[in-house]
Amino acid sequence: MRAAICYVYGDPLRVEEVRLDLPQRGEVQVRVGAVAVCHSDVHRIRGEWKGRLPIVVGHEAAGIVEQLGEGVTGVQPGDRVAVSLLRSCGRCAQCLSGAPHLCEGSFAIGPESRLHTLDGTPLLHGLNTAAFADAVIVDQSQLVRVPDELPLDRAALLACGVITGVGAVINTAQVRPGASVVVIGTGGVGLNAVQGAVLAGAEQIIALDILDHKLATATDFGATATINSAQMDARQAVRDLTQGKGADYVFVTVGNAQAIGQGLGLLRSGGTAVIVGLPPRDALAHVSPFDLASKGQRILGSYMGSSRLVIDVPWLARLYLHGRLKVDELISGRYTLDQINEAIASMERGEALRNVIMFEGVAA
Ligand SMILES: [Zn+2]
Ligand SMILES: [Zn+2]
């Protein structure tokens, strides 16, 4: 089997023959059918998050179960599964109170490396997964079965990009019908926040970006109004759309510090800002605790859409199959593993929502 390896930060990945161990207790080997390139993968291989090398990244995947370690329940060889970076022990206080995305025991489960170069060098599993490869070994908690009718490239997106955006709205913020929602940034996660707001029954869904063609896509995903913040005063525009009050919710889906300050400025008194995705560490410079307290506003962090995989992924799969969730439109291009550096470069140029690596011979 082959994998795309990062030996040096910033260098192109090298696609090489590698060896996979056997799955250990609680682990499952999955033949990868499709894996999307996510911004987190790119941050890791560009060295922005530091950490050791060599590594294989890729975590937004789906495929077919091939082999089980001891003690695996819930999947069988031949099952079609989505693979997530989320791991959970099922026994800690967070898991038992319905927040497995914050599992306190997840660091102690799952393989650090089951993958080696042919000369025996261990390869780290980036983001718990290492799916830029023909096959992965992951903890069983990272897998969710998906319906046979769901193509694997669509299944791959559900387990990261889609749950992050939709989950931020439905799970983290629990937006109520009739609410007014602003989504800052209309990339992959932002568009999913827009469709999450549609599912929640939000009355107003205001998409904010600096590129008109991205705003047009947001309208296709269900935005009821769009604001090009490079061309107009976003604060005034949101006030005009909300009878002068500001929005009930603002979802900040872009990782820059100013966007958080901008987002807070768009909220009504008592409103809630939700930080989706990781902002820079200096982002607090743009937040005024005085304003928060005097206006009774809240800031929530949303990690992976506060998702419970076994609940959210099957639900989203059914919505997609019923034509009520857009996933096809999130896929900008399809590539082979040999073309992975092209897929990454196109994403870094900002051309793509999601580029997906497809593996031949695995049922689509
Ligand atoms: Zn991701
Ligand atoms: Zn746990």
mmCIF file of C-alpha atoms and ligand atoms in Angstrom:
data_model
loop_
_atom_site.group_PDB
_atom_site.id
_atom_site.type_symbol
_atom_site.label_atom_id
_atom_site.label_comp_id
_atom_site.label_asym_id
_atom_site.label_seq_id
_atom_site.Cartn_x
_atom_site.Cartn_y
_atom_site.Cartn_z
ATOM 1 C CA MET A 1 0.000 0.000 0.000
ATOM 2 C CA ARG A 2 1.018 3.626 -0.430
ATOM 3 C CA ALA A 3 0.822 6.809 1.622
ATOM 4 C CA ALA A 4 1.636 10.502 1.074
ATOM 5 C CA ILE A 5 4.328 11.375 3.612
ATOM 6 C CA CYS A 6 5.438 14.744 4.993
ATOM 7 C CA TYR A 7 9.171 14.537 5.869
ATOM 8 C CA VAL A 8 9.910 18.287 5.906
ATOM 9 C CA TYR A 9 7.479 21.142 6.675
ATOM 10 C CA GLY A 10 6.417 22.908 3.502
ATOM 11 C CA ASP A 11 7.891 20.336 1.087
ATOM 12 C CA PRO A 12 5.593 18.497 -1.327
ATOM 13 C CA LEU A 13 4.286 15.233 0.147
ATOM 14 C CA ARG A 14 6.091 12.099 -1.083
ATOM 15 C CA VAL A 15 3.877 9.227 -2.178
ATOM 16 C CA GLU A 16 5.687 6.013 -1.188
ATOM 17 C CA GLU A 17 5.155 2.353 -0.483
ATOM 18 C CA VAL A 18 4.544 1.850 3.249
ATOM 19 C CA ARG A 19 3.668 -0.985 5.611
ATOM 20 C CA LEU A 20 0.671 -1.129 7.904
ATOM 21 C CA ASP A 21 0.730 -3.219 11.117
ATOM 22 C CA LEU A 22 -2.205 -5.325 12.239
ATOM 23 C CA PRO A 23 -5.018 -3.524 14.076
ATOM 24 C CA GLN A 24 -4.636 -3.919 17.858
ATOM 25 C CA ARG A 25 -7.346 -4.180 20.513
ATOM 26 C CA GLY A 26 -10.257 -1.831 19.744
ATOM 27 C CA GLU A 27 -8.756 -0.814 16.395
ATOM 28 C CA VAL A 28 -10.064 -1.221 12.867
ATOM 29 C CA GLN A 29 -8.334 -1.251 9.502
ATOM 30 C CA VAL A 30 -10.257 0.626 6.808
ATOM 31 C CA ARG A 31 -9.545 0.613 3.074
ATOM 32 C CA VAL A 32 -9.799 4.290 2.108
ATOM 33 C CA GLY A 33 -12.229 5.081 -0.711
ATOM 34 C CA ALA A 34 -12.080 8.877 -0.514
ATOM 35 C CA VAL A 35 -10.334 11.476 1.630
ATOM 36 C CA ALA A 36 -10.821 15.229 1.481
ATOM 37 C CA VAL A 37 -8.078 17.809 1.940
ATOM 38 C CA CYS A 38 -9.034 19.911 4.982
ATOM 39 C CA HIS A 39 -7.364 23.130 6.169
ATOM 40 C CA SER A 40 -6.212 21.369 9.342
ATOM 41 C CA ASP A 41 -4.143 18.912 7.271
ATOM 42 C CA VAL A 42 -2.470 21.801 5.508
ATOM 43 C CA HIS A 43 -1.726 23.683 8.771
ATOM 44 C CA ARG A 44 -0.014 20.549 10.108
ATOM 45 C CA ILE A 45 2.207 19.864 7.064
ATOM 46 C CA ARG A 46 3.170 23.522 6.714
ATOM 47 C CA GLY A 47 4.513 23.438 10.294
ATOM 48 C CA GLU A 48 2.019 25.960 11.682
ATOM 49 C CA TRP A 49 1.122 23.621 14.544
ATOM 50 C CA LYS A 50 4.697 22.339 15.084
ATOM 51 C CA GLY A 51 4.867 18.675 16.209
ATOM 52 C CA ARG A 52 7.056 15.791 15.131
ATOM 53 C CA LEU A 53 7.723 14.388 11.658
ATOM 54 C CA PRO A 54 7.511 12.310 9.499
ATOM 55 C CA ILE A 55 3.752 12.263 9.424
ATOM 56 C CA VAL A 56 0.857 11.198 7.228
ATOM 57 C CA VAL A 57 -2.135 13.550 7.500
ATOM 58 C CA GLY A 58 -5.645 13.270 6.025
ATOM 59 C CA HIS A 59 -8.587 12.842 8.411
ATOM 60 C CA GLU A 60 -11.780 13.557 6.444
ATOM 61 C CA ALA A 61 -12.197 10.061 5.028
ATOM 62 C CA ALA A 62 -14.540 7.214 4.216
ATOM 63 C CA GLY A 63 -13.999 3.645 3.113
ATOM 64 C CA ILE A 64 -14.644 -0.044 3.651
ATOM 65 C CA VAL A 65 -13.809 -1.950 6.840
ATOM 66 C CA GLU A 66 -11.140 -4.578 6.086
ATOM 67 C CA GLN A 67 -9.894 -6.015 9.368
ATOM 68 C CA LEU A 68 -10.815 -5.866 13.040
ATOM 69 C CA GLY A 69 -8.605 -5.906 16.116
ATOM 70 C CA GLU A 70 -9.800 -7.768 19.207
ATOM 71 C CA GLY A 71 -12.853 -6.467 21.025
ATOM 72 C CA VAL A 72 -14.315 -4.445 18.170
ATOM 73 C CA THR A 73 -18.082 -4.292 18.148
ATOM 74 C CA GLY A 74 -20.330 -2.292 15.892
ATOM 75 C CA VAL A 75 -18.562 -2.754 12.538
ATOM 76 C CA GLN A 76 -17.847 -5.802 10.379
ATOM 77 C CA PRO A 77 -15.485 -6.323 7.443
ATOM 78 C CA GLY A 78 -17.225 -4.986 4.337
ATOM 79 C CA ASP A 79 -19.107 -2.203 6.149
ATOM 80 C CA ARG A 80 -19.031 1.252 4.588
ATOM 81 C CA VAL A 81 -17.883 3.805 7.136
ATOM 82 C CA ALA A 82 -17.077 7.472 7.548
ATOM 83 C CA VAL A 83 -13.795 8.058 9.425
ATOM 84 C CA SER A 84 -13.465 10.980 11.838
ATOM 85 C CA LEU A 85 -10.580 12.426 13.840
ATOM 86 C CA LEU A 86 -12.872 12.377 16.911
ATOM 87 C CA ARG A 87 -11.991 9.586 19.332
ATOM 88 C CA SER A 88 -13.899 8.847 22.490
ATOM 89 C CA CYS A 89 -13.593 6.351 25.335
ATOM 90 C CA GLY A 90 -17.333 6.078 26.044
ATOM 91 C CA ARG A 91 -16.732 5.933 29.808
ATOM 92 C CA CYS A 92 -15.546 9.373 31.023
ATOM 93 C CA ALA A 93 -17.770 12.121 32.416
ATOM 94 C CA GLN A 94 -17.753 14.047 29.122
ATOM 95 C CA CYS A 95 -18.670 10.982 27.059
ATOM 96 C CA LEU A 96 -21.407 9.997 29.502
ATOM 97 C CA SER A 97 -22.891 13.490 29.574
ATOM 98 C CA GLY A 98 -23.256 13.637 25.797
ATOM 99 C CA ALA A 99 -20.070 15.486 24.876
ATOM 100 C CA PRO A 100 -17.805 12.770 23.424
ATOM 101 C CA HIS A 101 -16.044 15.440 21.310
ATOM 102 C CA LEU A 102 -14.493 16.608 24.609
ATOM 103 C CA CYS A 103 -13.614 13.061 25.786
ATOM 104 C CA GLU A 104 -11.147 13.142 28.675
ATOM 105 C CA GLY A 105 -9.736 9.728 27.872
ATOM 106 C CA SER A 106 -9.220 10.074 24.120
ATOM 107 C CA PHE A 107 -5.466 10.666 24.446
ATOM 108 C CA ALA A 108 -5.101 7.192 25.945
ATOM 109 C CA ILE A 109 -6.814 5.304 23.134
ATOM 110 C CA GLY A 110 -6.054 4.743 19.486
ATOM 111 C CA PRO A 111 -2.737 4.168 17.758
ATOM 112 C CA GLU A 112 0.084 6.692 17.695
ATOM 113 C CA SER A 113 1.531 4.793 14.765
ATOM 114 C CA ARG A 114 0.594 1.580 12.961
ATOM 115 C CA LEU A 115 2.298 2.793 9.794
ATOM 116 C CA HIS A 116 5.965 2.454 8.775
ATOM 117 C CA THR A 117 8.178 3.256 5.825
ATOM 118 C CA LEU A 118 9.641 0.160 4.149
ATOM 119 C CA ASP A 119 12.883 0.678 6.108
ATOM 120 C CA GLY A 120 10.922 0.648 9.386
ATOM 121 C CA THR A 121 10.646 4.362 10.278
ATOM 122 C CA PRO A 122 7.348 4.903 12.143
ATOM 123 C CA LEU A 123 4.984 7.420 10.559
ATOM 124 C CA LEU A 124 2.776 9.494 12.851
ATOM 125 C CA HIS A 125 -0.983 9.538 12.269
ATOM 126 C CA GLY A 126 -1.845 13.201 11.677
ATOM 127 C CA LEU A 127 -5.081 14.308 13.389
ATOM 128 C CA ASN A 128 -5.554 10.781 14.784
ATOM 129 C CA THR A 129 -5.991 9.299 11.334
ATOM 130 C CA ALA A 130 -3.330 9.256 8.517
ATOM 131 C CA ALA A 131 -5.815 8.837 5.690
ATOM 132 C CA PHE A 132 -3.714 10.194 2.805
ATOM 133 C CA ALA A 133 -3.057 6.490 2.277
ATOM 134 C CA ASP A 134 -4.645 3.392 0.758
ATOM 135 C CA ALA A 135 -5.649 2.174 4.223
ATOM 136 C CA VAL A 136 -5.802 3.418 7.829
ATOM 137 C CA ILE A 137 -5.911 1.877 11.286
ATOM 138 C CA VAL A 138 -8.029 3.910 13.707
ATOM 139 C CA ASP A 139 -9.836 3.442 17.001
ATOM 140 C CA GLN A 140 -13.324 1.979 16.562
ATOM 141 C CA SER A 141 -14.880 5.119 18.109
ATOM 142 C CA GLN A 142 -13.704 7.083 15.047
ATOM 143 C CA LEU A 143 -15.981 5.145 12.694
ATOM 144 C CA VAL A 144 -19.631 5.516 11.809
ATOM 145 C CA ARG A 145 -21.472 3.237 9.395
ATOM 146 C CA VAL A 146 -23.050 5.027 6.456
ATOM 147 C CA PRO A 147 -25.868 3.912 4.118
ATOM 148 C CA ASP A 148 -24.927 1.893 1.022
ATOM 149 C CA GLU A 149 -26.488 4.548 -1.234
ATOM 150 C CA LEU A 150 -24.173 7.271 0.111
ATOM 151 C CA PRO A 151 -21.095 7.690 -2.138
ATOM 152 C CA LEU A 152 -17.855 7.534 -0.136
ATOM 153 C CA ASP A 153 -16.603 10.969 -1.209
ATOM 154 C CA ARG A 154 -19.793 12.522 0.167
ATOM 155 C CA ALA A 155 -19.515 10.376 3.325
ATOM 156 C CA ALA A 156 -15.968 11.664 3.877
ATOM 157 C CA LEU A 157 -17.152 15.267 4.015
ATOM 158 C CA LEU A 158 -19.882 14.533 6.543
ATOM 159 C CA ALA A 159 -17.420 13.487 9.253
ATOM 160 C CA CYS A 160 -15.504 16.779 9.391
ATOM 161 C CA GLY A 161 -16.475 19.783 7.252
ATOM 162 C CA VAL A 162 -20.219 19.223 7.399
ATOM 163 C CA ILE A 163 -20.526 18.323 11.098
ATOM 164 C CA THR A 164 -18.280 21.257 12.020
ATOM 165 C CA GLY A 165 -20.525 23.831 10.318
ATOM 166 C CA VAL A 166 -23.948 22.284 10.823
ATOM 167 C CA GLY A 167 -23.056 21.136 14.351
ATOM 168 C CA ALA A 168 -21.945 24.607 15.432
ATOM 169 C CA VAL A 169 -25.473 25.847 14.710
ATOM 170 C CA ILE A 170 -27.541 22.852 15.820
ATOM 171 C CA ASN A 171 -25.459 21.416 18.692
ATOM 172 C CA THR A 172 -23.219 24.172 20.051
ATOM 173 C CA ALA A 173 -25.494 27.215 19.729
ATOM 174 C CA GLN A 174 -28.846 25.364 19.532
ATOM 175 C CA VAL A 175 -30.290 28.060 17.291
ATOM 176 C CA ARG A 176 -34.074 28.331 17.603
ATOM 177 C CA PRO A 177 -36.606 28.703 14.778
ATOM 178 C CA GLY A 178 -37.110 32.368 13.898
ATOM 179 C CA ALA A 179 -33.626 33.470 14.948
ATOM 180 C CA SER A 180 -31.434 35.852 12.993
ATOM 181 C CA VAL A 181 -28.027 34.429 12.126
ATOM 182 C CA VAL A 182 -24.905 35.967 10.602
ATOM 183 C CA VAL A 183 -22.232 33.667 9.173
ATOM 184 C CA ILE A 184 -18.820 35.293 8.706
ATOM 185 C CA GLY A 185 -16.845 33.484 5.994
ATOM 186 C CA THR A 186 -18.432 31.335 3.312
ATOM 187 C CA GLY A 187 -15.804 28.629 2.776
ATOM 188 C CA GLY A 188 -16.622 24.962 3.384
ATOM 189 C CA VAL A 189 -17.401 25.375 7.079
ATOM 190 C CA GLY A 190 -19.285 28.655 6.617
ATOM 191 C CA LEU A 191 -21.548 27.186 3.932
ATOM 192 C CA ASN A 192 -22.340 24.323 6.301
ATOM 193 C CA ALA A 193 -23.169 26.820 9.036
ATOM 194 C CA VAL A 194 -25.533 28.464 6.534
ATOM 195 C CA GLN A 195 -27.289 25.167 5.829
ATOM 196 C CA GLY A 196 -27.300 24.390 9.551
ATOM 197 C CA ALA A 197 -29.204 27.642 10.065
ATOM 198 C CA VAL A 198 -31.672 26.574 7.369
ATOM 199 C CA LEU A 199 -32.200 23.241 9.192
ATOM 200 C CA ALA A 200 -32.669 25.106 12.494
ATOM 201 C CA GLY A 201 -35.419 27.241 10.957
ATOM 202 C CA ALA A 202 -33.598 30.564 11.290
ATOM 203 C CA GLU A 203 -35.636 33.378 9.787
ATOM 204 C CA GLN A 204 -32.692 35.452 8.660
ATOM 205 C CA ILE A 205 -29.424 33.953 7.474
ATOM 206 C CA ILE A 206 -26.985 36.680 6.569
ATOM 207 C CA ALA A 207 -23.750 35.575 4.878
ATOM 208 C CA LEU A 208 -20.743 37.864 5.083
ATOM 209 C CA ASP A 209 -17.613 37.571 2.941
ATOM 210 C CA ILE A 210 -15.361 39.709 0.766
ATOM 211 C CA LEU A 211 -15.849 37.821 -2.535
ATOM 212 C CA ASP A 212 -19.070 38.117 -4.505
ATOM 213 C CA HIS A 213 -18.852 34.663 -6.112
ATOM 214 C CA LYS A 214 -18.592 33.047 -2.664
ATOM 215 C CA LEU A 215 -21.604 35.028 -1.502
ATOM 216 C CA ALA A 216 -23.547 33.778 -4.535
ATOM 217 C CA THR A 217 -22.800 30.201 -3.422
ATOM 218 C CA ALA A 218 -23.994 31.085 0.092
ATOM 219 C CA THR A 219 -27.309 32.157 -1.426
ATOM 220 C CA ASP A 220 -27.554 28.733 -3.117
ATOM 221 C CA PHE A 221 -27.002 27.147 0.300
ATOM 222 C CA GLY A 222 -29.878 29.115 1.831
ATOM 223 C CA ALA A 223 -28.577 32.537 2.876
ATOM 224 C CA THR A 224 -31.445 35.036 2.864
ATOM 225 C CA ALA A 225 -29.141 38.057 2.527
ATOM 226 C CA THR A 226 -25.481 38.634 1.719
ATOM 227 C CA ILE A 227 -23.026 41.352 2.680
ATOM 228 C CA ASN A 228 -19.752 42.017 0.901
ATOM 229 C CA SER A 229 -17.824 43.508 3.806
ATOM 230 C CA ALA A 230 -15.102 44.840 1.501
ATOM 231 C CA GLN A 231 -17.681 47.031 -0.208
ATOM 232 C CA MET A 232 -20.046 48.079 2.553
ATOM 233 C CA ASP A 233 -20.229 48.732 6.276
ATOM 234 C CA ALA A 234 -21.178 45.313 7.619
ATOM 235 C CA ARG A 235 -22.364 46.636 10.970
ATOM 236 C CA GLN A 236 -24.758 49.080 9.373
ATOM 237 C CA ALA A 237 -25.941 46.485 6.854
ATOM 238 C CA VAL A 238 -26.767 43.949 9.611
ATOM 239 C CA ARG A 239 -28.588 46.641 11.604
ATOM 240 C CA ASP A 240 -30.622 47.572 8.549
ATOM 241 C CA LEU A 241 -31.614 43.922 8.130
ATOM 242 C CA THR A 242 -32.555 43.431 11.809
ATOM 243 C CA GLN A 243 -34.685 46.492 12.640
ATOM 244 C CA GLY A 244 -31.648 48.221 14.098
ATOM 245 C CA LYS A 245 -31.031 45.526 16.721
ATOM 246 C CA GLY A 246 -28.223 43.319 15.472
ATOM 247 C CA ALA A 247 -28.268 39.547 15.051
ATOM 248 C CA ASP A 248 -29.190 36.869 17.594
ATOM 249 C CA TYR A 249 -26.197 34.748 16.547
ATOM 250 C CA VAL A 250 -22.934 35.339 14.731
ATOM 251 C CA PHE A 251 -20.845 32.375 13.582
ATOM 252 C CA VAL A 252 -17.209 33.248 12.940
ATOM 253 C CA THR A 253 -15.860 30.610 10.552
ATOM 254 C CA VAL A 254 -12.687 32.378 9.450
ATOM 255 C CA GLY A 255 -9.537 32.016 11.514
ATOM 256 C CA ASN A 256 -8.552 35.646 11.848
ATOM 257 C CA ALA A 257 -8.622 37.725 14.969
ATOM 258 C CA GLN A 258 -10.348 40.798 13.526
ATOM 259 C CA ALA A 259 -13.306 38.683 12.440
ATOM 260 C CA ILE A 260 -14.118 37.972 16.086
ATOM 261 C CA GLY A 261 -14.209 41.661 16.950
ATOM 262 C CA GLN A 262 -16.231 42.308 13.821
ATOM 263 C CA GLY A 263 -18.624 39.498 14.750
ATOM 264 C CA LEU A 264 -19.271 40.865 18.238
ATOM 265 C CA GLY A 265 -20.106 44.216 16.694
ATOM 266 C CA LEU A 266 -22.906 42.600 14.679
ATOM 267 C CA LEU A 267 -24.705 41.080 17.693
ATOM 268 C CA ARG A 268 -27.780 42.365 19.437
ATOM 269 C CA SER A 269 -27.779 42.751 23.233
ATOM 270 C CA GLY A 270 -28.067 39.247 24.671
ATOM 271 C CA GLY A 271 -26.788 37.728 21.442
ATOM 272 C CA THR A 272 -24.297 34.892 21.073
ATOM 273 C CA ALA A 273 -21.086 34.749 19.040
ATOM 274 C CA VAL A 274 -19.809 31.288 18.168
ATOM 275 C CA ILE A 275 -16.146 30.735 17.309
ATOM 276 C CA VAL A 276 -15.939 27.876 14.806
ATOM 277 C CA GLY A 277 -12.430 26.679 14.061
ATOM 278 C CA LEU A 278 -9.264 27.811 15.760
ATOM 279 C CA PRO A 279 -8.517 31.566 15.827
ATOM 280 C CA PRO A 280 -5.018 32.956 16.435
ATOM 281 C CA ARG A 281 -4.004 33.175 20.088
ATOM 282 C CA ASP A 282 -4.072 36.977 20.083
ATOM 283 C CA ALA A 283 -7.757 37.078 19.122
ATOM 284 C CA LEU A 284 -8.757 38.285 22.576
ATOM 285 C CA ALA A 285 -7.267 41.688 21.744
ATOM 286 C CA HIS A 286 -10.388 42.246 19.641
ATOM 287 C CA VAL A 287 -12.852 41.402 22.422
ATOM 288 C CA SER A 288 -14.136 43.926 24.960
ATOM 289 C CA PRO A 289 -15.196 42.219 28.228
ATOM 290 C CA PHE A 290 -16.886 45.500 29.198
ATOM 291 C CA ASP A 291 -19.108 45.352 26.129
ATOM 292 C CA LEU A 292 -19.854 41.665 26.700
ATOM 293 C CA ALA A 293 -20.950 42.271 30.291
ATOM 294 C CA SER A 294 -22.906 45.443 29.661
ATOM 295 C CA LYS A 295 -24.770 43.914 26.711
ATOM 296 C CA GLY A 296 -25.212 40.474 28.234
ATOM 297 C CA GLN A 297 -23.595 38.784 25.270
ATOM 298 C CA ARG A 298 -21.959 35.379 25.127
ATOM 299 C CA ILE A 299 -19.035 33.898 23.225
ATOM 300 C CA LEU A 300 -19.085 30.123 22.649
ATOM 301 C CA GLY A 301 -16.318 27.968 21.263
ATOM 302 C CA SER A 302 -17.401 25.152 18.964
ATOM 303 C CA TYR A 303 -15.050 22.201 18.509
ATOM 304 C CA MET A 304 -15.991 19.821 15.657
ATOM 305 C CA GLY A 305 -19.574 21.058 15.880
ATOM 306 C CA SER A 306 -19.949 19.575 19.390
ATOM 307 C CA SER A 307 -20.718 16.415 17.446
ATOM 308 C CA ARG A 308 -21.807 12.998 18.574
ATOM 309 C CA LEU A 309 -20.734 11.030 15.526
ATOM 310 C CA VAL A 310 -23.177 8.152 15.920
ATOM 311 C CA ILE A 311 -26.085 10.585 16.050
ATOM 312 C CA ASP A 312 -25.015 13.354 13.697
ATOM 313 C CA VAL A 313 -23.436 11.475 10.783
ATOM 314 C CA PRO A 314 -26.383 9.110 10.102
ATOM 315 C CA TRP A 315 -28.821 12.024 10.447
ATOM 316 C CA LEU A 316 -26.875 14.137 7.970
ATOM 317 C CA ALA A 317 -26.511 11.163 5.605
ATOM 318 C CA ARG A 318 -30.294 10.719 5.553
ATOM 319 C CA LEU A 319 -30.864 14.436 4.974
ATOM 320 C CA TYR A 320 -28.457 14.309 2.031
ATOM 321 C CA LEU A 321 -30.160 11.245 0.550
ATOM 322 C CA HIS A 322 -33.522 13.028 0.890
ATOM 323 C CA GLY A 323 -32.176 16.060 -0.965
ATOM 324 C CA ARG A 324 -32.257 18.340 2.072
ATOM 325 C CA LEU A 325 -28.515 18.776 2.619
ATOM 326 C CA LYS A 326 -26.072 19.990 -0.011
ATOM 327 C CA VAL A 327 -22.860 17.969 -0.143
ATOM 328 C CA ASP A 328 -22.196 17.485 -3.896
ATOM 329 C CA GLU A 329 -21.751 21.244 -4.213
ATOM 330 C CA LEU A 330 -18.973 21.237 -1.601
ATOM 331 C CA ILE A 331 -16.682 19.087 -3.772
ATOM 332 C CA SER A 332 -14.599 21.274 -6.062
ATOM 333 C CA GLY A 333 -12.302 18.652 -7.592
ATOM 334 C CA ARG A 334 -11.355 14.988 -7.519
ATOM 335 C CA TYR A 335 -7.742 13.776 -7.632
ATOM 336 C CA THR A 336 -5.696 10.582 -7.332
ATOM 337 C CA LEU A 337 -3.200 10.025 -4.521
ATOM 338 C CA ASP A 338 -0.384 10.782 -7.006
ATOM 339 C CA GLN A 339 -1.949 14.203 -7.617
ATOM 340 C CA ILE A 340 -2.211 15.052 -3.927
ATOM 341 C CA ASN A 341 0.189 18.000 -4.072
ATOM 342 C CA GLU A 342 -1.940 19.555 -6.829
ATOM 343 C CA ALA A 343 -5.054 19.070 -4.712
ATOM 344 C CA ILE A 344 -3.358 20.808 -1.764
ATOM 345 C CA ALA A 345 -1.976 23.652 -3.900
ATOM 346 C CA SER A 346 -5.384 24.379 -5.412
ATOM 347 C CA MET A 347 -6.848 24.563 -1.914
ATOM 348 C CA GLU A 348 -4.074 26.895 -0.714
ATOM 349 C CA ARG A 349 -4.765 29.197 -3.660
ATOM 350 C CA GLY A 350 -8.315 29.505 -2.312
ATOM 351 C CA GLU A 351 -9.860 27.936 -5.413
ATOM 352 C CA ALA A 352 -11.538 24.998 -3.738
ATOM 353 C CA LEU A 353 -14.170 24.308 -1.117
ATOM 354 C CA ARG A 354 -13.070 20.687 -0.782
ATOM 355 C CA ASN A 355 -10.722 18.716 -3.015
ATOM 356 C CA VAL A 356 -11.126 14.979 -2.624
ATOM 357 C CA ILE A 357 -8.586 12.218 -3.227
ATOM 358 C CA MET A 358 -10.295 9.165 -4.743
ATOM 359 C CA PHE A 359 -8.909 5.621 -4.552
ATOM 360 C CA GLU A 360 -9.581 3.326 -7.469
ATOM 361 C CA GLY A 361 -10.927 -0.123 -6.887
ATOM 362 C CA VAL A 362 -12.872 0.835 -3.780
ATOM 363 C CA ALA A 363 -16.598 0.984 -4.476
ATOM 364 C CA ALA A 364 -17.629 4.621 -4.838
HETATM 365 ZN ZN ZN B 1 -11.101 18.546 8.874
HETATM 366 ZN ZN ZN B 2 -14.524 9.731 27.080
#
